[in-house]
Short mmCIF file of C-alpha atoms in Angstrom, two decimals:
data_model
loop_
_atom_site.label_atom_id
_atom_site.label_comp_id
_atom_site.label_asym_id
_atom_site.label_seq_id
_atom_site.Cartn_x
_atom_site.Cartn_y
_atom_site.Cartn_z
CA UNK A 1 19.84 -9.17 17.38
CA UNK A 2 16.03 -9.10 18.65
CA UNK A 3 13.91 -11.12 15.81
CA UNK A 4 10.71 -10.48 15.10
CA UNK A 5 7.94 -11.70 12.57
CA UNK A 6 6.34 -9.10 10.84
CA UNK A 7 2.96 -9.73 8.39
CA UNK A 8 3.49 -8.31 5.21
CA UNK A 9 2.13 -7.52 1.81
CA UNK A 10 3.51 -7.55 -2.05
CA UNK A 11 0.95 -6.02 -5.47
CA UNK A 12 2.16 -6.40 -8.33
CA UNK A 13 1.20 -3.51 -10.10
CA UNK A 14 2.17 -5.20 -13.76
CA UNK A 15 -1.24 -6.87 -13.42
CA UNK A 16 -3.73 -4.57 -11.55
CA UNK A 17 -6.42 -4.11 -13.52
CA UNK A 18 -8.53 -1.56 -11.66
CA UNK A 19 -11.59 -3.24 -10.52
CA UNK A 20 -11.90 -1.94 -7.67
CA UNK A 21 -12.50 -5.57 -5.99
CA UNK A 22 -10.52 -5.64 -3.20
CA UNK A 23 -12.04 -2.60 -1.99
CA UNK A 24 -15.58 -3.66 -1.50
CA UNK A 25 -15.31 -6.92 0.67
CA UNK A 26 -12.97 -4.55 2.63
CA UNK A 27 -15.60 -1.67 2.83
CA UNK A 28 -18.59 -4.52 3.10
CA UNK A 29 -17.11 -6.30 6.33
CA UNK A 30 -15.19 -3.50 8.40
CA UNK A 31 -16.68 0.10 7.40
CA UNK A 32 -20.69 -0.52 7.26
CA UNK A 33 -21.93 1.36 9.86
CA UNK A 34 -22.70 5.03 10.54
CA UNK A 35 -19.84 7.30 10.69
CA UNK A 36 -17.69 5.24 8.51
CA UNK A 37 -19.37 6.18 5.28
CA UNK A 38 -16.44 7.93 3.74
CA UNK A 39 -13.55 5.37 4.92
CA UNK A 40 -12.27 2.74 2.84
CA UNK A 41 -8.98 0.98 4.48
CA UNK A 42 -8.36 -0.23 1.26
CA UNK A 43 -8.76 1.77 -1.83
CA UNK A 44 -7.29 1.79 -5.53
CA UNK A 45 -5.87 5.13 -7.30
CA UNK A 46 -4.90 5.62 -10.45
CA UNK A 47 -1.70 7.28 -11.60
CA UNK A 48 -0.85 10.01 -12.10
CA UNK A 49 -3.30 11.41 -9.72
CA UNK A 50 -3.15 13.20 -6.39
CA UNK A 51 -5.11 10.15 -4.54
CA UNK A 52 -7.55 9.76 -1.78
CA UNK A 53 -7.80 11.83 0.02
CA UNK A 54 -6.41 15.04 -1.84
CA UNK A 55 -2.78 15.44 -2.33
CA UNK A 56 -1.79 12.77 0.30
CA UNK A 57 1.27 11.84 -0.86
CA UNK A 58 2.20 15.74 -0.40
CA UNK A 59 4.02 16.38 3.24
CA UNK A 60 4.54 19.94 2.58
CA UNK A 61 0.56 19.94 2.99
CA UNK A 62 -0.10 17.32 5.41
CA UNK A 63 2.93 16.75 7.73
CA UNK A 64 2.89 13.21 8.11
CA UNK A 65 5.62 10.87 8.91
CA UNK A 66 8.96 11.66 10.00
CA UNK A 67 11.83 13.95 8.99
CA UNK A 68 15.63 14.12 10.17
CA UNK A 69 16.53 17.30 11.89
CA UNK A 70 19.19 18.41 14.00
CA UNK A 71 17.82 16.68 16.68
CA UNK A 72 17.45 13.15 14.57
CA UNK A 73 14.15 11.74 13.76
CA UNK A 74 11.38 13.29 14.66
CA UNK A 75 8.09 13.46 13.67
CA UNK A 76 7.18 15.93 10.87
CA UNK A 77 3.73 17.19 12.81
CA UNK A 78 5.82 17.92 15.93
CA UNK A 79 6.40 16.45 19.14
CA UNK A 80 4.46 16.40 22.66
CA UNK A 81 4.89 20.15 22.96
CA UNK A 82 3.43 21.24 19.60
CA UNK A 83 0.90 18.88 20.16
CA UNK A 84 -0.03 19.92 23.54
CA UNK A 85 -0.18 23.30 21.98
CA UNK A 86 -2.50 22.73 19.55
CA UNK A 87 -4.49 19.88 21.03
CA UNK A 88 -7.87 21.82 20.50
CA UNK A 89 -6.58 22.67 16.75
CA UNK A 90 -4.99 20.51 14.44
CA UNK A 91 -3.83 22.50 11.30
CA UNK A 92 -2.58 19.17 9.93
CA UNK A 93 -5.67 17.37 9.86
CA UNK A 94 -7.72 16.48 6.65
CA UNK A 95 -10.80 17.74 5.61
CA UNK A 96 -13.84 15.76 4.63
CA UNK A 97 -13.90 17.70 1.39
CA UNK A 98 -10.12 16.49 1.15
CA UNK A 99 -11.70 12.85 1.25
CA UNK A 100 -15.28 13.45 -0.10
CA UNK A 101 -18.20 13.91 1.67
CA UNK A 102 -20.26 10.50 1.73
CA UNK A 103 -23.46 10.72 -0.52
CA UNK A 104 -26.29 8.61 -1.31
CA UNK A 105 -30.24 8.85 -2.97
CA UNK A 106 -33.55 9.06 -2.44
CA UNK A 107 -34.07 6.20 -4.36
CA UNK A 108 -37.96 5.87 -3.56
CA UNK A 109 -38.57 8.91 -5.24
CA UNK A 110 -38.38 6.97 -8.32
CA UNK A 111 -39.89 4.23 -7.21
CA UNK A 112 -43.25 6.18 -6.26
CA UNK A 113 -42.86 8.75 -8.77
CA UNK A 114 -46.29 9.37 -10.88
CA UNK A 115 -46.35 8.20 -14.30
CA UNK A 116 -44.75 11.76 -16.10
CA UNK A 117 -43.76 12.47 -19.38
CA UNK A 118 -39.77 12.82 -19.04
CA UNK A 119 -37.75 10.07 -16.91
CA UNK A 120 -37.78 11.17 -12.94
CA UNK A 121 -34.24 12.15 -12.01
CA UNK A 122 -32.85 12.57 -8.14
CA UNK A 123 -29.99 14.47 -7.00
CA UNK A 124 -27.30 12.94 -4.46
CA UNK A 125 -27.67 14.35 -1.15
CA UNK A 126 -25.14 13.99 1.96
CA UNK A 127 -24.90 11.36 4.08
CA UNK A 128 -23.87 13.59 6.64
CA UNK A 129 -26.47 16.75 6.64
CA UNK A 130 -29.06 14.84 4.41
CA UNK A 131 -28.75 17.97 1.84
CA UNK A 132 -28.56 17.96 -1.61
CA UNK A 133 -24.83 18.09 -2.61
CA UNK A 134 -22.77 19.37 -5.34
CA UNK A 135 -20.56 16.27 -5.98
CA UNK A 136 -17.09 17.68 -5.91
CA UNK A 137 -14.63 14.73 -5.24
CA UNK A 138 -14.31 10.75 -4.48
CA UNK A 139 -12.60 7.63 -3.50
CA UNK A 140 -11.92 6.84 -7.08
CA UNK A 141 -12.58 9.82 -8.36
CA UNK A 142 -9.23 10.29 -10.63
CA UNK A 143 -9.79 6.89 -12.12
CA UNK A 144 -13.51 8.32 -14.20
CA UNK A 145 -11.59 11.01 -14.74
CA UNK A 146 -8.51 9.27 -16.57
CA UNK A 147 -6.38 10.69 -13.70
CA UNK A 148 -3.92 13.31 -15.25
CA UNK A 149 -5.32 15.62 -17.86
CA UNK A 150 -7.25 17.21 -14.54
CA UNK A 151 -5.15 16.39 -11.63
CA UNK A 152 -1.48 15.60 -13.10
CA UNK A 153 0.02 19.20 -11.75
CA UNK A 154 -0.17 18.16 -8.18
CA UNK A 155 1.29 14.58 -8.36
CA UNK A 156 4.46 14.80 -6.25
CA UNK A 157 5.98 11.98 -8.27
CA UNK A 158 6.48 14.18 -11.25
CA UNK A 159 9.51 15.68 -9.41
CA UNK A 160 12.53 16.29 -11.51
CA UNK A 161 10.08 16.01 -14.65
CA UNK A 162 7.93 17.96 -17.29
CA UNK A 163 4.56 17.66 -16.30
CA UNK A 164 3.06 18.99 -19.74
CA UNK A 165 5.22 16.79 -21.34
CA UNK A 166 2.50 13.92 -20.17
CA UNK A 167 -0.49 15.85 -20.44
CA UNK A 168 0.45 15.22 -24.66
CA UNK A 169 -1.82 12.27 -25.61
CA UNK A 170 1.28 10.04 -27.48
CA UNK A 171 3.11 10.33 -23.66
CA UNK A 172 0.35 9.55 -21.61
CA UNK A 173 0.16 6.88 -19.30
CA UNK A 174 -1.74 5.51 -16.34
CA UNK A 175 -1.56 2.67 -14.18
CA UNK A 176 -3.52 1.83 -11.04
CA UNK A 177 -2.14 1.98 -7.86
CA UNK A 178 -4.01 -0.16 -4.73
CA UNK A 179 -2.98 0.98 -0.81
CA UNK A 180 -4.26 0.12 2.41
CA UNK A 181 -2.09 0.64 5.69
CA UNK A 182 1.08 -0.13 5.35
CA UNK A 183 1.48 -1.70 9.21
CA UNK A 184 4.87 0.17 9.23
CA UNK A 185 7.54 -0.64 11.26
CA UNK A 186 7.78 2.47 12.93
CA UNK A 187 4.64 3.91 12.70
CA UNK A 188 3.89 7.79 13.13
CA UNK A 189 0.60 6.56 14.15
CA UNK A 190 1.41 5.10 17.27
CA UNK A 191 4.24 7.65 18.14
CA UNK A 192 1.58 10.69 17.09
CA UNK A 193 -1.06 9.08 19.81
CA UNK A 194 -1.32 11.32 22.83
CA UNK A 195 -3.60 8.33 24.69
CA UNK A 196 -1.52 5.54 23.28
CA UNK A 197 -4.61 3.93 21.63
CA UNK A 198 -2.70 2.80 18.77
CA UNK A 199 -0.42 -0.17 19.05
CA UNK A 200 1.75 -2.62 17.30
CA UNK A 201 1.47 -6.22 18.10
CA UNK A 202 4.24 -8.31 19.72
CA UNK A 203 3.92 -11.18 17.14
CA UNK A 204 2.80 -10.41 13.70
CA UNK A 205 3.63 -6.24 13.90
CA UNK A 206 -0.11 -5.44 12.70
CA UNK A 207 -1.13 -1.92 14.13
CA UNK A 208 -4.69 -1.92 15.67
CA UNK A 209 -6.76 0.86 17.38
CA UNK A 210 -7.48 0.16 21.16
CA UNK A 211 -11.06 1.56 21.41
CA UNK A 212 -11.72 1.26 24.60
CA UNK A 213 -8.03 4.04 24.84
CA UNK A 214 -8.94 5.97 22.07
CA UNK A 215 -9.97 9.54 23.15
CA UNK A 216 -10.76 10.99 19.70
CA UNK A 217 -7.34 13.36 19.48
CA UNK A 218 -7.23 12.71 15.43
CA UNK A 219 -3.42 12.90 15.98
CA UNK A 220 -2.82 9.47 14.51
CA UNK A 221 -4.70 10.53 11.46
CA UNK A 222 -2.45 13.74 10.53
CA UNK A 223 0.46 11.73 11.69
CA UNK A 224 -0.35 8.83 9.37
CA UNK A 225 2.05 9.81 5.72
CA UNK A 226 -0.59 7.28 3.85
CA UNK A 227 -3.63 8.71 5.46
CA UNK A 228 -4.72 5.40 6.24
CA UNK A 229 -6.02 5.86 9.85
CA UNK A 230 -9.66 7.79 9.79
CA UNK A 231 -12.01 9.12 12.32
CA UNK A 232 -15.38 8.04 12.79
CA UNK A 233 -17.54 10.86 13.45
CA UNK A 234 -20.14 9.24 15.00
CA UNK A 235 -18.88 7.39 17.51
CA UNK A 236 -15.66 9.78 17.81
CA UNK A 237 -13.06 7.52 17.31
CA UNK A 238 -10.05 6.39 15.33
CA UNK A 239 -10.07 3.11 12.74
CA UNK A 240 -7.92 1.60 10.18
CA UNK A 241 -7.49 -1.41 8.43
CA UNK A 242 -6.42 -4.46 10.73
CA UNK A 243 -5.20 -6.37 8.07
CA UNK A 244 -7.81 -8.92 8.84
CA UNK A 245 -6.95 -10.04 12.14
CA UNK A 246 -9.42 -12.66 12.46
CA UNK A 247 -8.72 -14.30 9.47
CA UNK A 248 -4.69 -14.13 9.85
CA UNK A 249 -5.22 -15.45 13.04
CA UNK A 250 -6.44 -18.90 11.40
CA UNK A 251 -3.78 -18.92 8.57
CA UNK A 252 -6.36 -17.18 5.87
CA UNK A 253 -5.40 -14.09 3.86
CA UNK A 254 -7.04 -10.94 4.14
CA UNK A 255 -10.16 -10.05 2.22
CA UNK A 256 -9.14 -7.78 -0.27
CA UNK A 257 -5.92 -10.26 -1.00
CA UNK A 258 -8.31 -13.27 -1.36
CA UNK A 259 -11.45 -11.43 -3.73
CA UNK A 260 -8.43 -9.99 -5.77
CA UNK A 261 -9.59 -11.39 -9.56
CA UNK A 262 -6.07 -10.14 -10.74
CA UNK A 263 -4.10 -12.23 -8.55
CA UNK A 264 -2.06 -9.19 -7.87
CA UNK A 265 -1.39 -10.05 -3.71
CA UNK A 266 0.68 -11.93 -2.10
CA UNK A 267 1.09 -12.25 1.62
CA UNK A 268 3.44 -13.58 3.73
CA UNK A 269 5.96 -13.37 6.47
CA UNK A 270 8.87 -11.48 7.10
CA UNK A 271 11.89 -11.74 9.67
CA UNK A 272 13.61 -8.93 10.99
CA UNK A 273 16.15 -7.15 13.45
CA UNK A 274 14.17 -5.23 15.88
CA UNK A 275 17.27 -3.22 16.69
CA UNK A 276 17.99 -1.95 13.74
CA UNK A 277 14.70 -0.12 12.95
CA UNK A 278 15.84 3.02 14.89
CA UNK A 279 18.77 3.28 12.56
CA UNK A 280 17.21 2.70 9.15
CA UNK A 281 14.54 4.84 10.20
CA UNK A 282 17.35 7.60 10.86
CA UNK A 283 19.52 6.96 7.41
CA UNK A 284 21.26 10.38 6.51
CA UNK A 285 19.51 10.64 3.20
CA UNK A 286 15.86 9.77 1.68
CA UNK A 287 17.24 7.58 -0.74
CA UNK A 288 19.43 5.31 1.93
CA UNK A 289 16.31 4.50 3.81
CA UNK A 290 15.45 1.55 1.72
CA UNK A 291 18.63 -0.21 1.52
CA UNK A 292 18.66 0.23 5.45
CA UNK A 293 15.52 -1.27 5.58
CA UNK A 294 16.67 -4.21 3.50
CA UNK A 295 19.43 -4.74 5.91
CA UNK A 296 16.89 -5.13 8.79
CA UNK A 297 15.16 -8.11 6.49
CA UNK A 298 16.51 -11.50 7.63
CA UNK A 299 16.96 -14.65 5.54
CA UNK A 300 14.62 -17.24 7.15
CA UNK A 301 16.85 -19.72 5.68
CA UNK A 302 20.26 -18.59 7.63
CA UNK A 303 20.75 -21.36 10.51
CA UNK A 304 21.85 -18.42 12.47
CA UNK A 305 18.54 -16.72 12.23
CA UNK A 306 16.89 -19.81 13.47
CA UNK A 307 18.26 -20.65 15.56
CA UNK A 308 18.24 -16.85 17.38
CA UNK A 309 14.65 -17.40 16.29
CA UNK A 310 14.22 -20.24 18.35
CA UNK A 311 16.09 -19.31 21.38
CA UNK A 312 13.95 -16.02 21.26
CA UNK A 313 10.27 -17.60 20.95
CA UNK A 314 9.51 -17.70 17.63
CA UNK A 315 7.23 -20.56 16.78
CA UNK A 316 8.35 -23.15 14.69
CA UNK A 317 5.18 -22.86 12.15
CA UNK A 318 6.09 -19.03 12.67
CA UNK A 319 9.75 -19.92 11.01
CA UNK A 320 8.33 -22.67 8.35
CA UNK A 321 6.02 -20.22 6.89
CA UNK A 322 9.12 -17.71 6.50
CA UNK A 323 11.36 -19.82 5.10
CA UNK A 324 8.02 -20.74 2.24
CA UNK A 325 7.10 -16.72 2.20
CA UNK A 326 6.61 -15.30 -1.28
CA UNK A 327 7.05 -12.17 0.04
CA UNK A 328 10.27 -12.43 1.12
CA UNK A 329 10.89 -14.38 -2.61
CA UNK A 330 9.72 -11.04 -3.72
CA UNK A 331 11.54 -8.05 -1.83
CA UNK A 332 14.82 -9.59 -0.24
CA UNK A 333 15.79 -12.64 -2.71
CA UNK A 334 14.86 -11.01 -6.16
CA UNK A 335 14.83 -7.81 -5.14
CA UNK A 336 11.34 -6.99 -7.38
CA UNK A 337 8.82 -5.64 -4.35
CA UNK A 338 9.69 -2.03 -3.19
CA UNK A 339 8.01 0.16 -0.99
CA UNK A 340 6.15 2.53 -0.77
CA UNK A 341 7.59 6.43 -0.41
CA UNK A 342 10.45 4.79 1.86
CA UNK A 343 11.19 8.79 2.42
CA UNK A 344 8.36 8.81 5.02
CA UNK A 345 10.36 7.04 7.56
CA UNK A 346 7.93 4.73 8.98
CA UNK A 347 9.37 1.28 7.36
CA UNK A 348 6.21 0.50 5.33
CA UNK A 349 5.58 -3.17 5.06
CA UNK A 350 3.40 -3.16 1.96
CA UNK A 351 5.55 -3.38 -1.31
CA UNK A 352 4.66 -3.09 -4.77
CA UNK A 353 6.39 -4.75 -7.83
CA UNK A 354 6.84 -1.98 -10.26
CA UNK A 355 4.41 -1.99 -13.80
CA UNK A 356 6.20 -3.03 -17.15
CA UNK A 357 4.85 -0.56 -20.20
CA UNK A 358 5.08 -0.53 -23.52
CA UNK A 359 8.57 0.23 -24.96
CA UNK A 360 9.04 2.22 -28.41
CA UNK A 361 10.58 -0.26 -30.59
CA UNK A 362 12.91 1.19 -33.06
CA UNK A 363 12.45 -1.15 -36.18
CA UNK A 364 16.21 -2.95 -35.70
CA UNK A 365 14.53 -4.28 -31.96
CA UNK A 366 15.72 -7.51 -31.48
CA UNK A 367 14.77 -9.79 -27.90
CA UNK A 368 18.11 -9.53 -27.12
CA UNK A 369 18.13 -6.25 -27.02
CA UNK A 370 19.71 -4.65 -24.54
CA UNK A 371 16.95 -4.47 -20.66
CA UNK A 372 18.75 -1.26 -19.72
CA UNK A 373 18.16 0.26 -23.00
CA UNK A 374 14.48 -1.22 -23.12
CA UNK A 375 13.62 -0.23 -19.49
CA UNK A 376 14.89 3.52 -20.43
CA UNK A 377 12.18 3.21 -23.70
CA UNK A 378 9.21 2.45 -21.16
CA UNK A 379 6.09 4.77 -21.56
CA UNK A 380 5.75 4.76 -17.37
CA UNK A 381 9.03 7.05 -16.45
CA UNK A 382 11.44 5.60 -14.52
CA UNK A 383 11.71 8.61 -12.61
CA UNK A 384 7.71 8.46 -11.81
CA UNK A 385 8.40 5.14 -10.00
CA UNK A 386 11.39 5.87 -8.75
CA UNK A 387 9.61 8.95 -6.70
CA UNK A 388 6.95 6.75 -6.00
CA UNK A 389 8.66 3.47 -4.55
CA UNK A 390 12.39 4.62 -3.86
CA UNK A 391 12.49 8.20 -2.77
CA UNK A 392 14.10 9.26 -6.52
CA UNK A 393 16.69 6.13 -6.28
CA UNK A 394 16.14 4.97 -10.23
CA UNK A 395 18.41 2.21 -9.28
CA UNK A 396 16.29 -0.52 -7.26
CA UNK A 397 13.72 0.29 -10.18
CA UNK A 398 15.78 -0.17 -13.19
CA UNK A 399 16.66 -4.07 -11.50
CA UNK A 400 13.09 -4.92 -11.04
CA UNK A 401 12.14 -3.65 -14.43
CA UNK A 402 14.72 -5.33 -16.06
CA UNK A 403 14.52 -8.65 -14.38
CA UNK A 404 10.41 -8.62 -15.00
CA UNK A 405 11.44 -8.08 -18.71
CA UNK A 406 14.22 -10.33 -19.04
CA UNK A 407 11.98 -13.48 -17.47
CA UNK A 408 9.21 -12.11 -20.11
CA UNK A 409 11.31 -12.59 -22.90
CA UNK A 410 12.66 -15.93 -21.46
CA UNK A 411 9.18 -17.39 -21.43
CA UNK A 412 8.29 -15.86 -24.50
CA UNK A 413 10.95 -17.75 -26.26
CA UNK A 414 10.34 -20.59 -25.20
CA UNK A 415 6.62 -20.42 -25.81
CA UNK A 416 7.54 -19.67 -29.35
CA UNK A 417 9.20 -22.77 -30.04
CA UNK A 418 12.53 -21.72 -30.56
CA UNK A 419 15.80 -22.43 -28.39
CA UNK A 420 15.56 -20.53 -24.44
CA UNK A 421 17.04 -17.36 -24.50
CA UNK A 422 19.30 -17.29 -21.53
CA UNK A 423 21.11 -14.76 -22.52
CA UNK A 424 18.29 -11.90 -21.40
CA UNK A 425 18.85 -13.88 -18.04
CA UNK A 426 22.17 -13.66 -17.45
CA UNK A 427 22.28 -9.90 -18.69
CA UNK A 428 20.19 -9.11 -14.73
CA UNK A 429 21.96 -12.37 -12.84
CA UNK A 430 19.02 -14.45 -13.33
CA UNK A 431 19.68 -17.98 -13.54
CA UNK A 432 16.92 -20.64 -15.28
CA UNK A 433 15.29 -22.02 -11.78
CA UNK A 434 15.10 -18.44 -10.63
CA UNK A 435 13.54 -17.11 -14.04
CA UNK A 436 11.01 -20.54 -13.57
CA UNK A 437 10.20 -19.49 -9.65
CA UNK A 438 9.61 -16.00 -10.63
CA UNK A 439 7.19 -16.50 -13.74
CA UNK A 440 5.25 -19.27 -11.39
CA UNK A 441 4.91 -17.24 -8.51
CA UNK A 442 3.93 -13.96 -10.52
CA UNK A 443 1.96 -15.51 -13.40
CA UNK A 444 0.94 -18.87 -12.45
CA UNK A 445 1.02 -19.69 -8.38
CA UNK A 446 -1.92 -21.24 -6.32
CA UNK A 447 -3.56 -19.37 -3.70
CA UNK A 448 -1.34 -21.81 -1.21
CA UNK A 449 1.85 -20.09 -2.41
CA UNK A 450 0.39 -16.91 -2.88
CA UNK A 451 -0.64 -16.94 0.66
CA UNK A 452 1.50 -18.48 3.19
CA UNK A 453 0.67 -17.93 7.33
CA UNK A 454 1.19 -19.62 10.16
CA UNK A 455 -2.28 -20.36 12.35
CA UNK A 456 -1.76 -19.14 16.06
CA UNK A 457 -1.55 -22.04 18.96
CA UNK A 458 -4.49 -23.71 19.41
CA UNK A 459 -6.06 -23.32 23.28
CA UNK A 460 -3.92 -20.35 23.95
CA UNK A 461 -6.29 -17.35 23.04
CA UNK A 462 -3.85 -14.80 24.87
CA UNK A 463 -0.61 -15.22 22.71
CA UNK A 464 -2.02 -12.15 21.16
CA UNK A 465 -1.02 -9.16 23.07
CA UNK A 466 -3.72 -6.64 23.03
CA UNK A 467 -4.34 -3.42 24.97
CA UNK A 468 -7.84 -3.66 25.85
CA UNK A 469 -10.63 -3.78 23.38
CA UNK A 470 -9.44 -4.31 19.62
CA UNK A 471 -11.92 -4.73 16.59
CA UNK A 472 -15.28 -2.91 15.98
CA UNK A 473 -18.57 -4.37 17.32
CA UNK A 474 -21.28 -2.71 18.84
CA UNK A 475 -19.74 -2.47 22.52
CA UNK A 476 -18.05 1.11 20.75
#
């Protein structure tokens, strides 16, 4: 057993409302300079929708991640010999248009416009040529356009479902849906780098860009399932969110986790088996990647684990702020975070906690009705999330669902005035300090158990193994 830490991320999607704020402090601090116009390492879709850029959650199209074959895992894109092959041309490899080209105005044209007898009106132009554009596409682009009535046909979640079912207004539904790079642990970034630029760190598995390595291949950015890794044109290079490295570093969150007004993030630390990551990664079916990637998780609690821990190098803040982690609360003990498309392959290690919807109440509803029976009722599918966050296993989803609605109707009893349902609890193998944890945590926790990281060693500023140059300052 080789333990590692691993930084990690949980949304919960139940309380997203859309606003886009995590995104700019993101966009403000690490993509403000030329050539990173159209990038945003974090970013927040709405559902249905096909996403940013275009159809990225479609492999068929891009070729990202990794696939079992014959052979085992391999990546989808092709090895060294396909890549060698088409080194000069990479039929993989996004468009602009497929993001949106960057525009801004010529705002002094309204500022020294003559008095006239209409308003002055300017046209966007490109950011990029400097012409006047034909605005086509953008990062939220789905979300002005209520998503699905335009785009719906070509979300890959709608597998095994009736699109124009949900194009009818009284099935409609949307929800938002914020991503950022999932720092996966095994990354078809790094493995798609011919110059090894990319990289994983030793202690906190964050996956940087080595600029100084980086020769501009765009292999990592095809490779990439999320399409989280861009190029910057100008200075012909590869970046990506960092996960705020220089924050982490000093036990703070990351910005878009801090500026969220929702309260939707939660970050943390996670323990796991370094060994096993080749096997989950290779589970004989889509759907049995997750649970293998739950067996990798460790319980930072387990005197075992510790003391491995321990005897491996693991710090002891490193362990305290794993055994206090709400994101291991969150995926491994209640079993309500799940991730991403696990059918990628790369181990994503940002998870979401599923959105509760309305449910059509038949007019005999009671609050003890029945979760499984409620959870089927939703207006969100639970086939939609169940393509989205558990390769088409409705399973995992139905749990989470249920226990989020079961520790609603808990509180809401009791808020009521009348005796604590337990019942609802015991129905999903809740008990009353675990329903109590969970509604703090998700509804009522302070930003010091929202967050919890450790603070690296004070006076040793190489624990941090880095290949050359990380981070982007004018020295690019």
């Amino acid at each position: 057993m080789k333990i590692k830490a691993q930084y990690a991320m949980v949304l919960n999607l139940d309380k997203c409302i859309g606003c886009h704020t995590c995104s700019l402090p993101c966009n403000n601090v690490w993509t403000n300079r030329k050539g990173a116009e159209y990038m945003w390492f974090n970013n927040v879709e709405c559902k249905p929708g096909i996403g940013y850029p275009r159809k990225w959650e479609n492999q068929q199209i891009h070729r990202g991640g990794w696939t079992l074959g014959e052979k085992g895992l391999q990546l989808a894109a092709g090895g060294r010999v396909h890549k060698t092959l088409n080194i000069f041309h990479n039929p993989d490899l996004p468009t602009i248009d497929q993001y949106y080209e960057p525009w801004d105005y010529d705002y002094a044209k309204l500022i020294e416009s003559p008095a006239r007898q209409h308003q002055p009106a300017i046209r966007p132009r490109s950011q990029l040529t400097g012409e006047p554009l034909d605005l086509q596409w953008g990062p939220n682009w789905e979300d002005d356009l209520a998503g699905l009535a335009t785009t719906g046909g070509g979300d890959v979640n709608f597998k095994n479902l009736e699109v124009a079912t949900y194009l009818q207004f009284r099935n409609v539904f949307m929800f938002w849906l914020p991503r950022l790079c999932e720092h996966c642990l095994n990354p078809a970034c790094v493995a798609s780098c011919p110059s090894g630029a990319l990289y994983k760190r030793e202690e906190d598995g964050i996956v940087l860009v080595d600029q100084e390595r980086c020769r501009g291949w765009r292999y990592c950015v095809s490779g990439c399932p999320y399409k989280k890794v861009y190029f910057n044109w100008h200075t012909g290079r590869a970046e990506k969110c960092l996960f705020c490295y220089p924050r982490t570093e000093a036990g703070q969150t990351t910005l878009c986790a801090h500026s969220c007004v929702g309260r939707i993030r939660y970050v943390g630390v996670l323990l796991y088996d370094a060994e096993r990551i080749a096997q989950a990664a290779a589970a004989p079916t889509d759907q049995a990647v997750y649970p293998a990637q739950m067996e990798m998780l460790l319980d930072p609690e387990d005197p075992e684990v510790r003391r491995a821990a321990k005897a491996q190098g693991l710090a002891d803040n490193v362990l305290a702020a794993a055994r206090r982690s709400p994101v291991h609360a969150l995926i491994c003990r209640w079993r309500l975070a799940l991730p991403l498309h696990p059918e990628f392959r790369t181990l994503p290690m940002v998870w979401y906690v599923p959105p509760l919807s309305p449910v059509s109440v038949q007019a005999d509803t009671t609050d003890a009705q029945d979760q499984v029976d409620q959870v089927d009722r939703m207006r969100i599918p639970i086939t939609y999330l169940a393509n989205l966050l558990t390769a088409g296993d409705e399973v995992p989803v139905r749990l989470a669902l249920s226990r989020l609605m079961a520790v609603r109707q808990y509180m809401r009893s009791l808020r009521l005035g009348q005796t604590a349902d337990t019942q609802v609890l015991d129905k999903v193998g809740l008990d009353l300090p675990t329903a109590d944890r969970i509604y703090h945590l998700l509804a009522l926790a302070r930003l010091d158990d929202r967050f919890v990281l450790p603070t690296a060693p004070a006076g040793d500023a190489g624990i941090y193994k880095r290949q050359g140059t990380c981070g982007f300052g004018d020295a690019m």
